[in-house]
RNA sequence: UGGGGCGUCGCCAAGCGGUAAGGCACGGGUCUUUGGAAUCCGCAUUCGGAGGUUCGAAUCCUCCCGCCCCAGCCA
């Protein structure tokens, strides 16, 4: 697929793996894994990891396993399990039969813990959680050894066995690795391997009441699956010494290597599961799949194609430094895909009635419109036209500024695929607001071309008033009103910067009749406005559309630069 | 003031001792029945700073500055 000139941009992980393969390490094989914990929905940051892991595996002719990191039953739920698998498949990746769980290895991990006890490298500690924290020391002072650190192997064995048997309450004992309480790396100060949790696990049910910690479970799970490159985010860099310590002190079947990369931060949104959960629980959004959410479920409902997300993940690259990616890059990736695929259709969001005075009363004609100028195979459709139509309020200005090309008193413009019309009169209500336009059309311009070759500076979208279908349209803006809300130094939190205008609902947009019954999820370009997709909230009475992303809007840029006001 | 990372264009990001890729954004042109799309052109004498090594440094050395992560029986 990748020809010689479509070479992908190198990154340090790709480079390391290529070197390993070249040296024949791991027999030249590459096996990666995507290891989510089922404690929340997947978001665009996970997409980066998914694309990296599955992408690298396929690039090197290897495979990527799917593994639930389910070591903490207190936080994990099956609702998340289902959504996670669904989202990875939707993104376009397939783990075939290789669906694994850290909980598949509980028995093996337990045996290895026993072996570590026998070799004097692990012990049961009976300090309380607070005491363990005190004994751990601080960033600048070394820790102290627990008084239980030198229990005999026999005693440790018995205690650990009874921990498993359920003879102790939560928190009474833990199993710790015996490493070095004076290490400058806090992860090596006798890390906890097992804690007691009398709690059912979604898979193992009541079989266990002791559960392994991430640090103890992850590397060994990797080794059992023959993972060659275990790719994780930067915050685990300090854990690598521990990851390696376990692998060095346990008789594992293979030797994986941990590599760390920087997680994705996207402007105007948040990525942490904690914050996303807060948005859902505190009703700032309608749910995990709210189209404003950076979750894959939200983006799917918003209308972002999986291909666009994959392209975005390739474009942002992979590095080790903190970054904040411009939201515009994601939007560019979305438009790029949709431009080629989305059928065009006309919809008027904020209607302004236009009466064409010289058009025959009661006549309705069908005009031919191109479905997708980027794709001839998409064909054409018929759009009804008659004496009364709606145009966009923004497409008319009574006193147009210099660079406004659209309709104005006395001005002629084109109605897309229809006729040239000239505004001859403006009807206002008692408040002085424009409520209707009176225009005349030129019958010779049918279809939108003028036989005499005269030009017009603008083409407007429109909808036939008598045949229009009303639809609800939801317009989305950024969830947060500033790009970076991570600085909480003055007691501020991201919630202080939630954009109160992130959702704008248009109750009665006028839609051309051709998509009156569009299937949920179908994406269209509403000409001159943007890409929109049918929402599952649609009913047989009323369609609901989500604005996926606007089109690039040069006029908006000009208007802003010149300080043009609406109206 | 311990340890681990990181500093290349407004935002990402290549580069690994031979004289600064690419994408987005931005500015301008062409074309246009979407102010869309497409297309062309422009956009870092300089790589956090200061010294040093070298014929030659973003790349090597020294010192300095800045930012991120770590004190869960979370992952």
XYZ file of C-alpha atoms (C1' of nucleotides) in Angstrom:
642
model
C 0.000 0.000 0.000
C 2.792 2.394 0.802
C 4.640 2.932 -2.415
C 8.164 4.308 -2.423
C 6.949 7.913 -2.589
C 4.154 7.669 -0.041
C 6.581 7.112 2.809
C 5.172 7.826 6.234
C 6.858 10.377 8.446
C 9.354 8.722 10.723
C 8.967 8.904 14.472
C 11.173 7.603 17.236
C 9.030 4.555 17.973
C 8.858 3.517 14.350
C 12.623 3.973 14.178
C 13.289 1.853 17.261
C 11.036 -0.938 16.032
C 12.632 -0.870 12.596
C 16.053 -1.224 14.223
C 14.863 -4.117 16.386
C 13.424 -5.877 13.365
C 16.610 -5.303 11.396
C 18.708 -6.755 14.224
C 16.443 -9.771 14.307
C 15.313 -9.114 17.852
C 12.257 -11.213 18.853
C 12.857 -13.237 15.703
C 12.057 -10.129 13.710
C 8.453 -10.163 14.911
C 6.435 -7.187 16.105
C 3.550 -7.675 18.513
C 1.901 -4.683 20.145
C -1.201 -4.327 22.243
C -3.943 -1.828 23.025
C -4.708 -2.148 26.765
C -7.685 0.001 27.847
C -9.119 -0.117 31.326
C -12.911 -0.384 31.058
C -13.587 2.613 33.275
C -14.764 5.159 30.725
C -15.399 5.783 27.061
C -12.585 5.959 24.551
C -11.608 9.415 23.319
C -9.517 10.918 20.530
C -6.403 10.504 22.704
C -7.009 6.756 22.767
C -7.438 6.903 19.001
C -3.850 8.115 18.778
C -2.714 5.077 20.752
C -4.956 2.674 18.815
C -3.716 3.957 15.463
C -0.132 3.773 16.681
C -0.353 0.232 18.041
C -2.446 -1.315 15.283
C -0.687 0.768 12.653
C 2.817 -0.215 13.679
C 1.847 -3.875 13.923
C 0.421 -3.979 10.412
C 3.267 -1.918 9.022
C 5.778 -4.484 10.253
C 3.665 -7.494 9.387
C 2.914 -8.220 13.023
C -0.179 -8.144 15.138
C -1.828 -6.018 17.776
C -3.662 -7.640 20.664
C -6.650 -6.160 22.392
C -6.391 -6.451 26.160
C -8.625 -5.147 28.882
C -6.514 -3.963 31.786
C -9.099 -5.047 34.302
C -7.223 -5.175 37.583
C -9.445 -2.815 39.585
C -13.042 -4.054 39.895
C -13.991 -0.944 41.852
C -13.819 1.247 38.791
C -14.721 -0.989 35.907
C -18.089 -1.574 34.278
C -19.418 -3.709 31.425
C -21.081 -0.689 29.828
C -17.583 0.556 29.165
C -16.383 -2.825 27.943
C -18.975 -2.887 25.184
C -18.481 0.708 24.121
C -14.714 0.324 23.966
C -14.793 -2.698 21.670
C -17.430 -1.050 19.516
C -15.383 2.133 19.191
C -12.170 0.339 18.225
C -14.000 -1.594 15.514
C -15.670 1.580 14.303
C -12.270 3.251 14.061
C -11.410 0.492 11.644
C -9.238 -1.982 13.529
C -9.573 -5.706 13.992
C -7.957 -7.798 16.720
C -9.450 -10.997 15.287
C -9.543 -13.658 18.006
C -6.949 -11.926 20.132
C -9.204 -10.478 22.814
C -7.418 -10.796 26.140
C -7.797 -9.611 29.707
C -5.363 -9.027 32.517
C -7.836 -11.107 34.524
C -7.066 -14.084 32.253
C -3.698 -14.122 33.983
C -4.726 -13.782 37.635
C -3.795 -17.357 38.498
C -0.425 -17.101 36.795
C 0.288 -13.751 38.422
C -0.541 -15.261 41.788
C 1.885 -18.140 41.224
C 4.607 -15.717 40.249
C 3.930 -13.673 43.365
C 4.398 -16.830 45.430
C 7.679 -17.459 43.632
C 8.812 -13.934 44.431
C 7.980 -14.494 48.098
C 9.942 -17.741 48.062
C 12.983 -16.013 46.656
C 12.734 -13.324 49.309
C 11.751 -10.595 46.863
C 8.235 -9.950 48.096
C 6.623 -9.691 51.512
C 3.294 -9.151 53.168
C 3.096 -5.773 54.827
C 0.578 -5.026 57.546
C 1.001 -1.297 57.800
C -2.094 0.821 57.170
C -2.412 2.815 53.982
C -1.491 6.018 55.803
C 1.525 4.393 57.410
C 2.718 3.108 54.082
C 2.481 6.620 52.749
C 4.494 7.984 55.679
C 7.113 5.282 55.373
C 7.487 5.965 51.656
C 9.346 9.220 52.334
C 9.083 12.225 50.045
C 10.511 13.396 46.758
C 13.647 14.588 48.533
C 13.871 12.241 51.535
C 14.352 8.475 51.361
C 11.712 6.155 52.796
C 11.929 3.876 55.812
C 11.656 0.137 55.785
C 8.458 -1.356 57.148
C 8.797 -3.302 60.414
C 7.135 -6.203 58.573
C 9.718 -6.158 55.798
C 11.748 -9.035 57.181
C 9.055 -11.568 57.900
C 10.122 -15.110 57.145
C 9.334 -16.670 53.812
C 7.084 -19.158 55.571
C 5.125 -16.468 57.335
C 4.767 -14.430 54.127
C 3.597 -17.505 52.264
C 0.989 -18.294 54.870
C -0.225 -14.718 55.121
C -0.483 -14.323 51.348
C -2.371 -17.598 51.035
C -4.804 -16.469 53.711
C -5.185 -13.097 51.972
C -6.346 -14.974 48.924
C -8.594 -17.171 51.046
C -10.466 -14.115 52.241
C -9.450 -14.265 55.869
C -8.657 -10.554 56.094
C -10.548 -7.371 55.581
C -9.831 -4.804 52.886
C -6.678 -2.912 53.736
C -5.428 -5.232 56.441
C -2.436 -6.455 54.457
C -0.802 -5.892 51.100
C 1.864 -7.780 49.205
C 4.875 -5.649 48.394
C 7.947 -6.142 46.259
C 11.133 -5.905 48.303
C 13.255 -3.495 46.300
C 14.763 -0.331 47.803
C 13.126 2.139 50.194
C 15.931 4.594 49.507
C 15.537 4.690 45.757
C 15.243 8.162 44.230
C 12.583 6.606 42.005
C 9.545 6.322 44.273
C 8.166 3.490 42.181
C 10.984 1.313 43.455
C 10.314 1.959 47.162
C 8.740 -1.446 47.773
C 5.723 -0.999 45.501
C 2.439 -2.674 46.368
C 1.764 -5.720 44.193
C -1.548 -6.919 45.621
C -4.298 -5.341 47.662
C -7.346 -6.913 49.287
C -10.686 -5.944 47.739
C -13.746 -7.920 48.717
C -15.527 -7.029 45.549
C -16.893 -8.976 42.591
C -15.029 -8.602 39.323
C -17.023 -8.337 36.082
C -15.328 -11.451 34.706
C -13.915 -13.480 37.575
C -16.921 -12.729 39.800
C -16.180 -13.808 43.389
C -13.193 -15.969 42.632
C -10.710 -13.405 43.903
C -10.596 -10.969 46.783
C -7.030 -9.893 46.126
C -6.242 -7.990 42.964
C -2.871 -7.193 41.366
C -1.776 -3.614 40.847
C -1.134 -2.279 37.344
C 2.639 -2.315 37.769
C 2.672 -5.942 38.734
C 0.153 -7.065 36.131
C 1.087 -5.176 33.017
C 4.573 -6.333 32.151
C 3.849 -9.942 32.947
C 0.689 -9.830 30.823
C 2.813 -8.420 28.006
C 5.336 -11.219 28.463
C 2.634 -13.895 28.420
C 1.272 -12.594 25.142
C 4.705 -12.261 23.592
C 4.347 -8.519 23.215
C 7.579 -7.166 21.752
C 6.928 -3.442 22.135
C 4.691 -2.230 24.939
C 3.784 1.318 24.014
C 2.406 3.603 26.706
C 2.305 7.264 27.612
C 5.009 9.404 29.199
C 3.744 9.262 32.769
C 4.816 5.622 32.829
C 8.389 6.445 32.019
C 9.297 6.370 35.716
C 7.589 3.006 35.987
C 9.832 1.417 33.399
C 12.451 0.556 36.013
C 9.787 -1.366 37.901
C 8.399 -2.934 34.727
C 11.910 -4.214 34.047
C 12.512 -5.276 37.651
C 9.547 -7.652 37.629
C 10.548 -9.073 34.264
C 14.121 -9.561 35.505
C 13.024 -11.333 38.667
C 10.289 -13.546 37.275
C 10.675 -16.504 34.961
C 8.692 -15.024 32.064
C 8.375 -16.577 28.604
C 9.367 -13.465 26.641
C 10.956 -10.106 27.130
C 8.859 -7.081 26.069
C 10.226 -3.566 25.899
C 8.294 -0.550 27.153
C 8.341 2.614 25.037
C 6.709 5.872 26.003
C 5.168 8.650 23.891
C 3.403 11.907 24.697
C -0.357 11.791 25.015
C -2.561 13.956 22.836
C -3.899 17.275 24.046
C -6.449 18.986 21.825
C -7.261 22.677 22.049
C -10.638 23.723 23.473
C -11.401 20.385 25.046
C -10.349 18.061 27.857
C -9.031 14.562 27.580
C -8.842 13.088 31.054
C -11.360 10.398 31.882
C -11.989 12.072 35.212
C -12.993 15.346 33.567
C -15.044 13.676 30.867
C -16.891 11.688 33.521
C -17.554 14.947 35.340
C -19.027 16.524 32.206
C -21.385 13.572 31.849
C -22.298 13.138 35.524
C -22.846 16.831 36.150
C -24.938 17.174 32.994
C -22.801 19.688 31.182
C -23.386 17.442 28.176
C -26.136 14.969 27.334
C -23.981 11.854 27.646
C -20.764 10.152 26.631
C -21.875 10.352 23.013
C -22.848 14.003 23.084
C -21.505 15.418 19.805
C -19.506 18.010 21.726
C -17.505 15.352 23.526
C -14.019 14.362 22.317
C -15.046 10.734 22.782
C -15.126 8.459 19.770
C -18.823 7.912 20.468
C -19.369 11.677 20.437
C -17.374 12.177 17.276
C -19.231 9.357 15.560
C -22.559 10.976 16.446
C -21.185 14.339 15.364
C -20.463 12.829 11.964
C -16.675 12.612 12.011
C -15.688 9.739 9.698
C -13.278 7.176 11.191
C -10.979 7.696 8.234
C -10.685 11.376 9.145
C -9.697 10.491 12.693
C -7.095 8.046 11.423
C -5.661 10.657 9.071
C -5.569 13.155 11.902
C -3.679 10.711 14.107
C -1.119 10.182 11.372
C -0.744 13.939 10.836
C -0.122 14.876 14.454
C 2.864 12.576 14.637
C 4.333 10.885 17.675
C 6.814 12.480 20.018
C 7.793 12.816 23.628
C 7.068 16.474 24.221
C 3.970 18.094 25.627
C 1.854 19.647 22.943
C -1.513 21.186 22.319
C -2.840 20.338 18.902
C -4.864 22.930 17.012
C -8.506 21.874 16.674
C -8.362 23.163 13.122
C -6.215 20.221 12.111
C -8.944 17.781 13.133
C -11.550 19.837 11.299
C -9.379 19.931 8.218
C -9.115 16.137 8.331
C -12.889 15.835 8.640
C -13.633 18.194 5.743
C -11.069 16.478 3.578
C -12.922 13.158 3.775
C -16.440 14.543 3.725
C -15.782 16.790 0.735
C -15.239 13.722 -1.401
C -18.091 11.657 -0.021
C -20.961 13.800 1.223
C -23.893 14.364 -1.137
C -24.825 18.031 -1.519
C -28.230 19.233 -0.524
C -29.794 22.618 0.236
C -31.000 23.711 3.638
C -31.834 27.179 4.925
C -31.006 27.590 8.597
C -32.448 31.062 9.215
C -35.144 31.579 6.588
C -36.010 34.856 4.880
C -38.973 34.613 2.520
C -38.499 35.730 -1.069
C -41.439 36.281 -3.409
C -40.591 36.259 -7.084
C -43.116 38.700 -8.475
C -42.912 37.757 -12.128
C -42.937 33.993 -11.581
C -46.260 32.300 -12.436
C -48.548 31.795 -9.453
C -49.053 28.133 -8.542
C -46.315 26.794 -10.824
C -43.806 24.288 -9.476
C -40.953 23.125 -11.652
C -38.278 20.562 -11.028
C -34.714 21.726 -11.483
C -31.734 19.467 -11.853
C -29.048 19.652 -9.145
C -25.689 17.883 -9.021
C -25.346 15.571 -6.031
C -21.596 15.834 -5.662
C -19.319 17.899 -7.867
C -16.374 15.844 -6.563
C -17.957 12.579 -7.654
C -19.721 12.342 -11.004
C -21.050 8.886 -10.144
C -23.216 10.422 -7.422
C -25.528 11.653 -10.189
C -28.184 14.325 -10.108
C -31.522 14.940 -8.421
C -34.603 17.120 -8.946
C -35.237 20.099 -6.681
C -38.635 21.867 -6.678
C -38.850 25.597 -7.371
C -41.797 27.997 -7.231
C -42.847 31.606 -6.689
C -42.053 31.649 -2.973
C -38.736 30.450 -1.651
C -36.567 30.855 1.413
C -33.033 32.140 1.396
C -30.586 32.528 4.275
C -31.051 35.760 6.258
C -27.270 36.239 6.213
C -27.388 36.291 2.424
C -29.179 39.623 2.329
C -28.034 43.023 3.555
C -29.972 46.206 3.085
C -26.834 48.312 3.261
C -24.074 46.014 2.066
C -20.492 46.823 2.979
C -17.781 46.879 0.345
C -16.969 43.183 0.123
C -20.443 41.755 0.582
C -21.315 40.089 -2.725
C -24.687 38.601 -1.901
C -28.206 39.939 -2.276
C -29.027 43.605 -1.636
C -31.634 46.054 -2.945
C -31.321 46.348 -6.718
C -28.683 43.608 -6.871
C -28.798 40.496 -9.032
C -27.547 37.113 -7.755
C -27.874 33.495 -8.799
C -30.045 30.936 -7.016
C -28.086 27.738 -7.241
C -29.279 25.487 -10.085
C -32.256 27.864 -10.571
C -32.392 31.435 -11.874
C -30.843 34.859 -11.551
C -33.013 37.063 -9.377
C -32.904 40.784 -8.655
C -34.150 42.306 -5.432
C -36.737 45.011 -6.221
C -38.280 45.652 -2.820
C -37.787 45.036 0.891
C -40.759 44.366 3.160
C -40.412 45.248 6.852
C -42.532 44.813 9.940
C -43.483 47.577 12.358
C -40.161 47.121 14.160
C -38.337 47.855 10.968
C -37.077 44.292 10.595
C -36.811 42.796 7.151
C -39.436 40.056 6.883
C -39.690 39.495 3.138
C -37.967 40.289 -0.105
C -39.676 40.979 -3.423
C -37.606 39.938 -6.398
C -37.917 39.402 -10.136
C -36.298 36.541 -12.042
C -34.906 36.223 -15.523
C -36.534 33.187 -17.195
C -33.613 32.982 -19.616
C -31.233 32.023 -16.807
C -32.924 28.706 -15.989
C -30.397 26.332 -14.436
C -28.182 29.246 -13.461
C -26.474 30.273 -16.688
C -27.020 33.556 -18.439
C -27.264 33.304 -22.238
C -25.885 36.819 -22.635
C -22.861 35.954 -20.558
C -23.453 38.498 -17.838
C -21.850 37.642 -14.522
C -23.164 37.662 -11.034
C -20.948 37.798 -7.963
C -22.812 35.393 -5.735
C -24.694 32.113 -5.797
C -27.210 31.526 -3.030
C -28.714 28.334 -1.683
C -32.488 28.327 -1.285
C -35.453 26.073 -0.574
C -38.901 26.084 -2.190
C -41.333 27.409 0.434
C -44.265 25.159 -0.404
C -42.211 21.963 -0.543
C -39.770 22.646 2.305
C -39.470 20.139 5.136
C -38.857 21.503 8.604
C -35.945 20.069 10.531
C -34.203 20.712 13.793
C -30.552 21.521 13.369
C -28.035 21.462 16.184
C -25.036 23.710 15.785
C -22.010 22.942 17.902
C -19.197 25.114 19.064
C -16.201 24.305 21.201
C -16.933 22.782 24.599
C -14.525 25.154 26.305
C -13.962 28.797 25.563
C -10.214 28.692 25.826
C -7.722 26.359 24.194
C -5.904 25.284 27.334
C -7.627 24.837 30.674
C -4.942 22.735 32.302
C -3.570 25.533 34.461
C -5.379 25.280 37.785
C -2.932 27.364 39.809
C -5.403 30.042 40.899
C -7.998 27.544 41.996
C -9.650 27.625 38.595
C -10.784 24.395 37.000
C -11.775 23.529 33.460
C -15.405 23.889 34.510
C -14.887 27.632 34.859
C -14.251 27.757 31.141
C -17.129 25.709 29.809
C -18.589 27.475 26.791
C -22.246 28.304 27.550
C -22.878 28.534 23.807
C -21.466 25.174 22.810
C -24.890 24.101 21.528
C -27.291 26.201 19.519
C -30.545 24.592 18.451
C -32.349 25.781 15.357
C -35.904 24.549 15.730
C -37.176 25.023 12.206
C -34.639 25.035 9.461
C -36.039 24.575 5.940
C -34.797 21.494 4.198
C -35.173 20.473 0.590
C -37.552 17.500 0.398
C -35.039 14.970 -0.995
C -33.659 14.051 2.432
C -36.857 14.222 4.425
C -36.238 10.646 5.537
C -32.470 10.412 5.699
C -31.242 7.448 7.735
C -29.622 8.166 11.074
C -25.907 8.763 10.641
C -26.160 9.806 6.987
C -23.903 12.755 6.222
C -24.641 15.589 3.790
C -23.115 18.835 2.813
C -25.677 21.592 3.218
C -24.377 23.763 0.428
C -22.422 26.810 1.545
C -22.962 25.949 5.210
C -21.089 22.836 6.186
C -21.409 19.107 6.727
C -24.361 17.783 8.697
C -25.474 14.321 9.718
C -28.836 12.893 10.650
C -29.091 12.324 14.391
C -30.721 9.272 16.000
C -33.120 11.671 17.737
C -34.858 12.140 14.391
C -38.527 11.058 14.288
C -40.938 10.420 11.456
C -42.353 13.894 12.085
C -39.120 15.810 12.324
C -35.583 15.212 11.223
C -32.744 16.246 13.512
C -29.353 17.131 12.058
C -26.027 17.754 13.746
C -23.581 20.179 12.239
C -20.405 18.144 11.905
C -18.199 21.035 10.807
C -18.673 24.243 8.866
C -17.232 24.787 5.430
C -14.235 27.072 5.249
C -15.814 30.496 5.344
C -13.769 33.202 3.645
C -16.536 35.777 3.979
C -16.703 35.275 7.747
C -12.984 36.004 7.864
C -13.330 39.145 5.773
C -16.380 40.317 7.718
C -14.564 39.841 10.976
C -11.477 41.647 9.746
C -13.560 44.561 8.534
C -15.828 44.629 11.545
C -19.016 43.978 9.561
C -22.072 43.536 11.761
C -24.807 41.057 11.036
C -28.126 42.212 9.574
C 16.616 21.511 47.169
C 15.584 13.784 44.830
C 14.486 11.164 40.257
C 12.606 10.917 35.201
C 11.451 13.543 30.588
C 11.199 17.656 27.112
C 12.634 22.532 24.593
C 13.283 23.235 15.888
C 8.041 28.746 12.278
C 1.430 30.828 15.264
C 0.117 24.937 16.058
C 2.035 19.927 15.150
C 6.621 17.722 13.326
C 11.189 15.711 10.336
C 16.294 16.142 11.196
C 21.075 11.931 14.446
C 28.385 16.502 12.220
C 27.937 18.693 5.832
C 25.036 23.800 5.796
C 16.602 23.790 8.360
C 11.428 18.133 5.162
C 6.226 18.093 5.404
C 1.164 19.207 7.246
C -2.312 22.758 9.510
C -2.852 28.003 10.061
C -1.698 32.535 7.619
C -0.852 36.045 3.072
C -1.344 36.486 -2.283
C -2.709 34.663 -7.507
C -5.572 31.301 -10.965
C -10.143 28.819 -11.574
C -15.138 28.432 -9.985
C -23.146 27.926 -10.679
C -20.806 26.342 -2.976
C -16.940 33.480 -0.765
C -16.660 25.382 -0.885
C -13.243 22.240 -3.559
C -8.917 22.246 -6.708
C -4.381 24.565 -8.054
C 0.068 27.849 -7.985
C 3.262 31.068 -5.121
C 5.059 33.017 -0.407
C 5.994 31.838 4.754
C 12.696 29.763 10.314
C 20.071 32.905 7.474
C 17.965 29.814 12.050
C 16.925 25.411 15.905
C 15.503 27.863 24.645
C 20.315 30.896 26.092
C 25.707 31.466 26.664
C 30.336 29.473 25.937
C 33.454 25.561 23.710
C 35.190 21.432 20.094
C 35.400 21.283 14.563
C 37.179 23.289 8.003
C 31.921 22.811 9.222
C 27.137 22.235 14.939
C 19.876 22.053 15.435
C 23.000 17.727 15.683
C 29.157 16.681 20.035
C 30.888 18.951 25.117
C 30.085 22.475 29.405
C 27.177 25.684 32.125
C 22.577 28.242 32.524
C 17.138 29.075 31.713
C 12.163 27.236 31.045
C 8.169 23.551 30.912
C 5.980 18.576 32.153
C 5.640 13.982 35.270
C 6.392 11.110 40.125
C 5.118 10.934 47.258
C -2.837 5.867 45.064
C -3.736 -0.309 48.660
C -5.658 4.183 40.460
C -4.300 2.979 35.505
